[in-house]
């Protein structure tokens, strides 16, 4: 089945209790919103649907009390029947029933960590601090990030299924895409094909063509695809809530030699970089490998300005399309087996356009095992139409 078992979910909560106890915490409050549900879905197995209502999740673990899950009122009914947690409450009751329930945990000197604080709205933080004014609330999101970085066999199995669907959809798109189609039409084909193959969408499908490829992201429009343009497709299917983030750039007929060579070299360099990844080495090796390969081609200037900060050369992937850790030129973490990462090469200002090749890999003791195999197994000119 394409789900994480209740046993695995319960063991995650058990491990979380152990970790917060080791840190001297009396509990933890975990928050996730409807767009980045991973922090709570990791423990509940439930991903809310955004139906124009409160669609976040809040998991409350305090001392040895049973877990409390708070969820939006429309998602509440399905969660009650499908989630292993017994005590499930409705989000709109935070200011009344839930606030009163929390008051009993107000003990001077106690500490309750908060995870997902960057997603949590201010009004919710105010409810916690008003209900428990004597409690200290340290930020403890790193505990969850560290737990989620290392995947179980089942998580990787689901992610590999999502990657296979991504590869199949991009393969189908190659035969469908034509000059004169609109960006929106390409999105429609990608989303239809993915859902037809049994996938949910981990995030909105990004399709951008021509001048729009100079942006990191773009909402597809009715712009028509023209001859010689680069067409970037970033498609993120999900199986059992676990995502893939594989993206390729197609080159339309009639392109210049400069863009043709840039795309061919990008595929070649991505393959080389993924093959160079070693377990127990610094994550900066990804940036360094890209840079060393691009410099002789005089493409380093099309790459370097974009690789500092968030997701420069990739990022973690799992329950969320984008999750910790970030891959960039200053990443200070080490690659460990069972990490799953999107490795990404972006080039910009290619005759005022840009390209992206991105594939998800699993770190193994031997190196990096590609979950997406399309860009790894196909010829370097595969995406040239």
PDB file of N, CA, C and O in Angstrom, residues 120-147:
ATOM      1  N   UNK A 120       3.751  29.260  11.620  1.00  0.00           N
ATOM      2  CA  UNK A 120       2.671  29.502  12.581  1.00  0.00           C
ATOM      3  C   UNK A 120       2.228  30.971  12.586  1.00  0.00           C
ATOM      4  O   UNK A 120       3.055  31.872  12.694  1.00  0.00           O
ATOM      5  N   UNK A 121       0.918  31.236  12.476  1.00  0.00           N
ATOM      6  CA  UNK A 121       0.439  32.626  12.518  1.00  0.00           C
ATOM      7  C   UNK A 121       0.578  33.229  13.917  1.00  0.00           C
ATOM      8  O   UNK A 121       0.552  32.513  14.925  1.00  0.00           O
ATOM      9  N   UNK A 122       0.709  34.557  13.963  1.00  0.00           N
ATOM     10  CA  UNK A 122       0.908  35.255  15.238  1.00  0.00           C
ATOM     11  C   UNK A 122      -0.253  35.005  16.208  1.00  0.00           C
ATOM     12  O   UNK A 122      -0.045  34.857  17.411  1.00  0.00           O
ATOM     13  N   UNK A 123      -1.469  34.968  15.684  1.00  0.00           N
ATOM     14  CA  UNK A 123      -2.611  34.831  16.592  1.00  0.00           C
ATOM     15  C   UNK A 123      -2.558  33.517  17.349  1.00  0.00           C
ATOM     16  O   UNK A 123      -2.982  33.430  18.513  1.00  0.00           O
ATOM     17  N   UNK A 124      -1.990  32.474  16.709  1.00  0.00           N
ATOM     18  CA  UNK A 124      -1.907  31.183  17.378  1.00  0.00           C
ATOM     19  C   UNK A 124      -0.838  31.211  18.468  1.00  0.00           C
ATOM     20  O   UNK A 124      -1.049  30.671  19.568  1.00  0.00           O
ATOM     21  N   UNK A 125       0.298  31.849  18.172  1.00  0.00           N
ATOM     22  CA  UNK A 125       1.322  32.020  19.212  1.00  0.00           C
ATOM     23  C   UNK A 125       0.743  32.770  20.405  1.00  0.00           C
ATOM     24  O   UNK A 125       1.017  32.432  21.565  1.00  0.00           O
ATOM     25  N   UNK A 126      -0.077  33.791  20.139  1.00  0.00           N
ATOM     26  CA  UNK A 126      -0.681  34.572  21.228  1.00  0.00           C
ATOM     27  C   UNK A 126      -1.607  33.709  22.085  1.00  0.00           C
ATOM     28  O   UNK A 126      -1.667  33.877  23.304  1.00  0.00           O
ATOM     29  N   UNK A 127      -2.327  32.785  21.433  1.00  0.00           N
ATOM     30  CA  UNK A 127      -3.218  31.894  22.186  1.00  0.00           C
ATOM     31  C   UNK A 127      -2.410  31.022  23.142  1.00  0.00           C
ATOM     32  O   UNK A 127      -2.774  30.850  24.317  1.00  0.00           O
ATOM     33  N   UNK A 128      -1.284  30.493  22.671  1.00  0.00           N
ATOM     34  CA  UNK A 128      -0.453  29.640  23.532  1.00  0.00           C
ATOM     35  C   UNK A 128       0.131  30.433  24.705  1.00  0.00           C
ATOM     36  O   UNK A 128       0.110  29.971  25.851  1.00  0.00           O
ATOM     37  N   UNK A 129       0.655  31.615  24.417  1.00  0.00           N
ATOM     38  CA  UNK A 129       1.291  32.389  25.482  1.00  0.00           C
ATOM     39  C   UNK A 129       0.269  32.944  26.470  1.00  0.00           C
ATOM     40  O   UNK A 129       0.573  33.125  27.645  1.00  0.00           O
ATOM     41  N   UNK A 130      -0.950  33.203  26.010  1.00  0.00           N
ATOM     42  CA  UNK A 130      -2.002  33.669  26.922  1.00  0.00           C
ATOM     43  C   UNK A 130      -2.514  32.533  27.798  1.00  0.00           C
ATOM     44  O   UNK A 130      -2.743  32.706  29.002  1.00  0.00           O
ATOM     45  N   UNK A 131      -2.672  31.361  27.209  1.00  0.00           N
ATOM     46  CA  UNK A 131      -3.163  30.207  27.975  1.00  0.00           C
ATOM     47  C   UNK A 131      -2.110  29.692  28.953  1.00  0.00           C
ATOM     48  O   UNK A 131      -2.451  29.166  30.023  1.00  0.00           O
ATOM     49  N   UNK A 132      -0.836  29.835  28.590  1.00  0.00           N
ATOM     50  CA  UNK A 132       0.252  29.311  29.435  1.00  0.00           C
ATOM     51  C   UNK A 132       1.306  30.398  29.629  1.00  0.00           C
ATOM     52  O   UNK A 132       2.427  30.307  29.130  1.00  0.00           O
ATOM     53  N   UNK A 133       0.976  31.461  30.380  1.00  0.00           N
ATOM     54  CA  UNK A 133       1.869  32.618  30.505  1.00  0.00           C
ATOM     55  C   UNK A 133       3.180  32.327  31.235  1.00  0.00           C
ATOM     56  O   UNK A 133       4.148  33.083  31.086  1.00  0.00           O
ATOM     57  N   UNK A 134       3.231  31.261  32.014  1.00  0.00           N
ATOM     58  CA  UNK A 134       4.444  30.964  32.780  1.00  0.00           C
ATOM     59  C   UNK A 134       5.385  29.998  32.055  1.00  0.00           C
ATOM     60  O   UNK A 134       6.438  29.631  32.579  1.00  0.00           O
ATOM     61  N   UNK A 135       4.994  29.588  30.879  1.00  0.00           N
ATOM     62  CA  UNK A 135       5.788  28.624  30.114  1.00  0.00           C
ATOM     63  C   UNK A 135       6.789  29.349  29.215  1.00  0.00           C
ATOM     64  O   UNK A 135       6.476  30.392  28.633  1.00  0.00           O
ATOM     65  N   UNK A 136       7.977  28.778  29.088  1.00  0.00           N
ATOM     66  CA  UNK A 136       8.948  29.274  28.108  1.00  0.00           C
ATOM     67  C   UNK A 136       8.773  28.463  26.825  1.00  0.00           C
ATOM     68  O   UNK A 136       8.616  27.240  26.874  1.00  0.00           O
ATOM     69  N   UNK A 137       8.781  29.146  25.664  1.00  0.00           N
ATOM     70  CA  UNK A 137       8.536  28.484  24.383  1.00  0.00           C
ATOM     71  C   UNK A 137       9.762  28.597  23.460  1.00  0.00           C
ATOM     72  O   UNK A 137       9.786  29.427  22.550  1.00  0.00           O
ATOM     73  N   UNK A 138      10.787  27.779  23.662  1.00  0.00           N
ATOM     74  CA  UNK A 138      11.942  27.831  22.759  1.00  0.00           C
ATOM     75  C   UNK A 138      11.599  27.262  21.374  1.00  0.00           C
ATOM     76  O   UNK A 138      10.736  26.395  21.247  1.00  0.00           O
ATOM     77  N   UNK A 139      12.271  27.775  20.353  1.00  0.00           N
ATOM     78  CA  UNK A 139      12.076  27.275  18.990  1.00  0.00           C
ATOM     79  C   UNK A 139      12.883  25.986  18.819  1.00  0.00           C
ATOM     80  O   UNK A 139      14.099  25.973  19.033  1.00  0.00           O
ATOM     81  N   UNK A 140      12.200  24.916  18.434  1.00  0.00           N
ATOM     82  CA  UNK A 140      12.852  23.606  18.343  1.00  0.00           C
ATOM     83  C   UNK A 140      12.569  22.914  17.002  1.00  0.00           C
ATOM     84  O   UNK A 140      12.513  21.684  16.920  1.00  0.00           O
ATOM     85  N   UNK A 141      12.420  23.698  15.959  1.00  0.00           N
ATOM     86  CA  UNK A 141      12.141  23.120  14.642  1.00  0.00           C
ATOM     87  C   UNK A 141      13.259  22.187  14.182  1.00  0.00           C
ATOM     88  O   UNK A 141      13.006  21.203  13.477  1.00  0.00           O
ATOM     89  N   UNK A 142      14.474  22.457  14.588  1.00  0.00           N
ATOM     90  CA  UNK A 142      15.615  21.647  14.148  1.00  0.00           C
ATOM     91  C   UNK A 142      15.453  20.176  14.543  1.00  0.00           C
ATOM     92  O   UNK A 142      15.931  19.280  13.830  1.00  0.00           O
ATOM     93  N   UNK A 143      14.787  19.917  15.673  1.00  0.00           N
ATOM     94  CA  UNK A 143      14.561  18.523  16.076  1.00  0.00           C
ATOM     95  C   UNK A 143      13.828  17.782  14.963  1.00  0.00           C
ATOM     96  O   UNK A 143      14.194  16.669  14.577  1.00  0.00           O
ATOM     97  N   UNK A 144      12.788  18.401  14.423  1.00  0.00           N
ATOM     98  CA  UNK A 144      11.994  17.758  13.376  1.00  0.00           C
ATOM     99  C   UNK A 144      12.746  17.705  12.056  1.00  0.00           C
ATOM    100  O   UNK A 144      12.677  16.705  11.333  1.00  0.00           O
ATOM    101  N   UNK A 145      13.473  18.784  11.736  1.00  0.00           N
ATOM    102  CA  UNK A 145      14.247  18.778  10.501  1.00  0.00           C
ATOM    103  C   UNK A 145      15.251  17.627  10.507  1.00  0.00           C
ATOM    104  O   UNK A 145      15.422  16.935   9.501  1.00  0.00           O
ATOM    105  N   UNK A 146      15.904  17.418  11.647  1.00  0.00           N
ATOM    106  CA  UNK A 146      16.892  16.339  11.743  1.00  0.00           C
ATOM    107  C   UNK A 146      16.227  14.970  11.630  1.00  0.00           C
ATOM    108  O   UNK A 146      16.784  14.054  11.013  1.00  0.00           O
ATOM    109  N   UNK A 147      15.042  14.805  12.223  1.00  0.00           N
ATOM    110  CA  UNK A 147      14.326  13.538  12.111  1.00  0.00           C
ATOM    111  C   UNK A 147      13.945  13.251  10.665  1.00  0.00           C
ATOM    112  O   UNK A 147      14.099  12.133  10.181  1.00  0.00           O
TER     113      UNK A 147
END
